[in-house]
Every structure is written in structure tokens, then in C-alpha cells.
Amino acid sequence: MKQPAESGHVGSGRASYTEGSSVGPPDPKQRFEEIYTACYADILAYLRRRTTSPDDAADALAETFTVAWRRAADIPGGASARLWLYGVARNVLANGRRAESRRGELVERLGAQLAVWEETAGPAGDDLDAVRAAFGRLSADDREMLALVSWEGLGSEEIAAVLGCSRGAVRLRLHRARKRLARELHDAGLDVARYGS
């Protein structure tokens, strides 16, 4: 592998990517390796200054070079490669911040929903362990069917697509799963009407 040329940065000691002088188009893998070698330290330093932990910087670096690998044909030649990678790294960080914000909002919403649920549950909150135990005694197929309806909010057509079966089969399996859950709740001494049947 050809060694990258030294950068024009005075005292930086950084390598800089320069287009190869060989005749014909460069090997894409070799070109990517050269860009990676030349730009790795600068991109990592950029990310470290903008993240709160070395692990976050390493994750962002991996994502940056994953994007670069997928879009290798878009990477400009020469010194512009580093600038292009800075742009990719900047977008990776922005995407990470948006995802973290969405996760935070989701946690807040779920926390608020749980608080309301616990307030309105009253004495039924004491039955939560019994309901969980009843649900846990169902077969994995029954639990999955009930979870797809109750937790994921899917309809019979959507469940049929997920499970790879007909809507009629979904309706029958769902009816049977609900009956078995009602039986488990009744056997546990719980008011079945409170939990749906």
C-alpha cells in the first residue's frame, strides 16, 4: 500500500491523502484504505472534541467511515477527502443528537403514561404480578399474538403479514389466545372483565 503524502500543515505531522499517480482508475479498496489512513486521526480528533466520551467518539468514527465506505465513489480526491469526511462526521453527530433527543422524549412520555397508569390502577395495581404471571403461563405463540395486538397496536391484516399467515388464521389464533388468557386470569382469582376477555 502506498504511504500517504505529508500534509502542508506546519508542524502538524498529519498525513494527507493525495490521488495516486498510477495509470487507470484506482482500486476502490486501496483508495478507501489510503483515505482512511490519511484522515483517521483528524476525524477522530474532530469527533472527540464534540462528544462526551471516548466510546461515543469511537462509535461516531465507525459510523462516519461506514458511510464513507458505502459512498466511496462520492469521496472527492486529494485534500478535499478530509473535508468531505468532516461533513459526514458532522452529519453523524447531528443524527446521533436527534436520536438521543427522540429517546429522551420517548422516556418522558412513557414515564408520564406509567405514572397515570399507576395512579388510575389503584387496587388493581396490586394484581400486576398476578397478571404478569398469567401472561407468562401462556405459550410463546399466544404471548406474541396478544403482544402484537395490545402492545404494538397491529390489526389482523398487519399481524398476518408479520406472521406469514392468513387474516382468518390470525383472527382464530387471537380468539383462542384471548380465551386462554381469560382462563389464566380467572384461575388466578382476578376479575376477568377488568382486563378484557
XYZ file of C-alpha atoms in Angstrom:
197
model
C 0.000 0.000 0.000
C 1.286 3.422 -0.929
C 2.135 5.714 2.023
C 0.147 8.954 2.198
C 1.986 12.159 1.432
C 2.722 14.590 4.254
C 0.289 17.441 4.695
C 1.158 21.055 4.179
C 0.182 21.805 7.820
C 3.257 23.225 9.511
C 4.214 21.086 12.495
C 1.014 19.038 12.299
C 2.678 15.750 11.475
C -0.592 14.718 9.818
C -0.770 12.606 6.718
C -2.716 13.908 3.760
C -4.438 11.896 1.070
C -3.267 12.532 -2.485
C -4.551 10.848 -5.614
C -2.346 8.025 -6.831
C -0.214 8.557 -9.872
C -0.828 5.120 -11.347
C -2.390 4.821 -14.776
C -6.064 3.847 -14.814
C -8.737 4.094 -12.164
C -7.563 3.383 -8.610
C -8.629 0.210 -6.863
C -11.641 1.296 -4.718
C -10.496 -0.715 -1.695
C -6.960 0.642 -1.881
C -8.252 4.190 -2.365
C -10.504 3.874 0.683
C -7.642 2.464 2.771
C -5.435 5.390 1.773
C -8.139 7.910 2.656
C -8.803 6.112 5.941
C -5.118 6.075 6.871
C -4.644 9.720 5.948
C -7.782 11.062 7.639
C -8.426 8.752 10.597
C -6.589 10.797 13.253
C -8.092 14.125 12.176
C -11.652 12.784 12.061
C -11.234 11.067 15.430
C -9.903 14.296 16.976
C -12.832 16.221 15.470
C -15.294 13.754 16.984
C -13.571 13.602 20.377
C -13.904 17.359 20.730
C -17.622 17.128 20.057
C -18.635 14.089 22.132
C -18.758 13.426 25.854
C -16.905 10.115 25.958
C -14.243 8.215 24.021
C -16.811 5.479 23.357
C -19.201 7.973 21.763
C -16.355 9.310 19.619
C -15.382 5.780 18.569
C -18.996 4.950 17.673
C -19.324 8.134 15.625
C -15.983 7.431 13.928
C -17.117 3.934 12.978
C -20.374 5.311 11.588
C -18.513 8.041 9.684
C -16.248 5.560 7.943
C -19.149 3.176 7.339
C -20.920 5.962 5.463
C -17.681 6.750 3.643
C -17.282 3.106 2.610
C -20.860 2.946 1.306
C -20.375 6.211 -0.572
C -16.741 5.665 -1.587
C -17.478 6.742 -5.150
C -18.653 10.136 -3.820
C -15.454 10.890 -1.885
C -13.606 13.695 -3.661
C -9.938 13.381 -4.474
C -6.970 14.990 -2.814
C -7.238 17.162 0.276
C -10.990 17.523 -0.289
C -11.460 13.970 1.010
C -10.748 15.113 4.577
C -13.211 17.998 4.268
C -15.851 15.644 2.893
C -15.278 13.315 5.869
C -15.660 16.252 8.284
C -19.067 16.860 6.712
C -20.025 13.214 7.101
C -18.842 13.230 10.732
C -20.849 16.384 11.379
C -23.985 14.721 9.973
C -23.348 11.560 12.018
C -23.170 13.681 15.184
C -26.354 15.554 14.243
C -28.177 12.270 13.605
C -26.951 10.969 16.961
C -28.201 14.077 18.767
C -31.611 13.784 17.093
C -31.843 10.092 18.024
C -30.854 10.847 21.627
C -33.463 13.608 21.776
C -36.133 11.231 20.456
C -35.117 8.605 23.030
C -35.344 11.211 25.803
C -38.788 12.308 24.643
C -39.930 8.689 24.488
C -38.659 8.012 28.011
C -40.515 11.088 29.273
C -43.748 10.062 27.509
C -43.520 6.501 28.805
C -42.776 7.763 32.307
C -45.835 10.013 32.195
C -48.002 7.165 30.887
C -46.775 4.822 33.603
C -47.430 7.441 36.280
C -51.005 7.899 35.042
C -51.473 4.147 34.802
C -50.217 3.590 38.348
C -52.451 6.392 39.681
C -55.562 5.000 37.996
C -54.742 1.359 38.705
C -55.478 1.672 42.422
C -56.048 -1.745 43.964
C -55.668 -3.334 40.533
C -52.008 -2.326 40.685
C -51.629 -4.991 43.350
C -52.741 -7.549 40.763
C -49.986 -6.639 38.322
C -47.738 -9.513 39.355
C -50.634 -11.939 39.008
C -51.444 -10.605 35.530
C -47.798 -10.901 34.500
C -47.700 -14.459 35.830
C -50.892 -15.351 33.942
C -49.465 -13.865 30.751
C -46.202 -15.730 31.336
C -48.025 -19.063 31.587
C -49.332 -18.684 28.037
C -47.468 -20.285 25.152
C -44.911 -18.162 23.324
C -47.253 -18.049 20.307
C -50.171 -16.797 22.414
C -47.999 -14.172 24.100
C -46.698 -12.973 20.723
C -50.205 -12.773 19.265
C -51.533 -10.780 22.235
C -48.461 -8.534 22.303
C -48.776 -7.705 18.604
C -52.352 -6.566 19.197
C -52.044 -4.907 22.597
C -48.521 -3.528 22.706
C -47.764 -2.926 19.034
C -51.316 -1.922 18.083
C -51.365 -4.075 14.947
C -54.551 -5.187 13.203
C -55.255 -8.666 11.869
C -54.016 -7.848 8.358
C -50.736 -6.470 9.721
C -50.285 -9.424 12.072
C -50.902 -11.779 9.145
C -48.052 -10.082 7.281
C -45.758 -10.310 10.327
C -46.527 -13.978 10.996
C -46.863 -15.047 7.362
C -50.379 -16.466 7.663
C -53.921 -15.547 6.599
C -56.134 -12.987 8.331
C -58.578 -15.770 9.158
C -55.836 -17.719 10.908
C -54.865 -14.587 12.837
C -58.444 -13.980 13.994
C -58.790 -17.614 15.121
C -55.427 -17.661 16.920
C -56.155 -14.313 18.571
C -59.575 -15.508 19.758
C -58.011 -18.643 21.253
C -55.153 -16.689 22.870
C -57.629 -14.288 24.482
C -59.703 -17.192 25.803
C -56.608 -18.841 27.297
C -55.538 -15.562 28.918
C -59.046 -15.086 30.359
C -58.902 -18.624 31.770
C -55.465 -17.951 33.338
C -56.721 -14.689 34.866
C -59.850 -16.397 36.203
C -57.775 -19.248 37.670
C -55.617 -16.629 39.412
C -58.766 -15.211 41.037
C -58.682 -11.987 39.045
C -61.729 -10.172 37.697
C -61.510 -11.074 34.010
C -63.790 -8.201 32.968
C -61.249 -5.712 34.341
C -58.560 -6.977 31.945
C -60.699 -7.685 28.899
C -61.606 -11.106 27.621
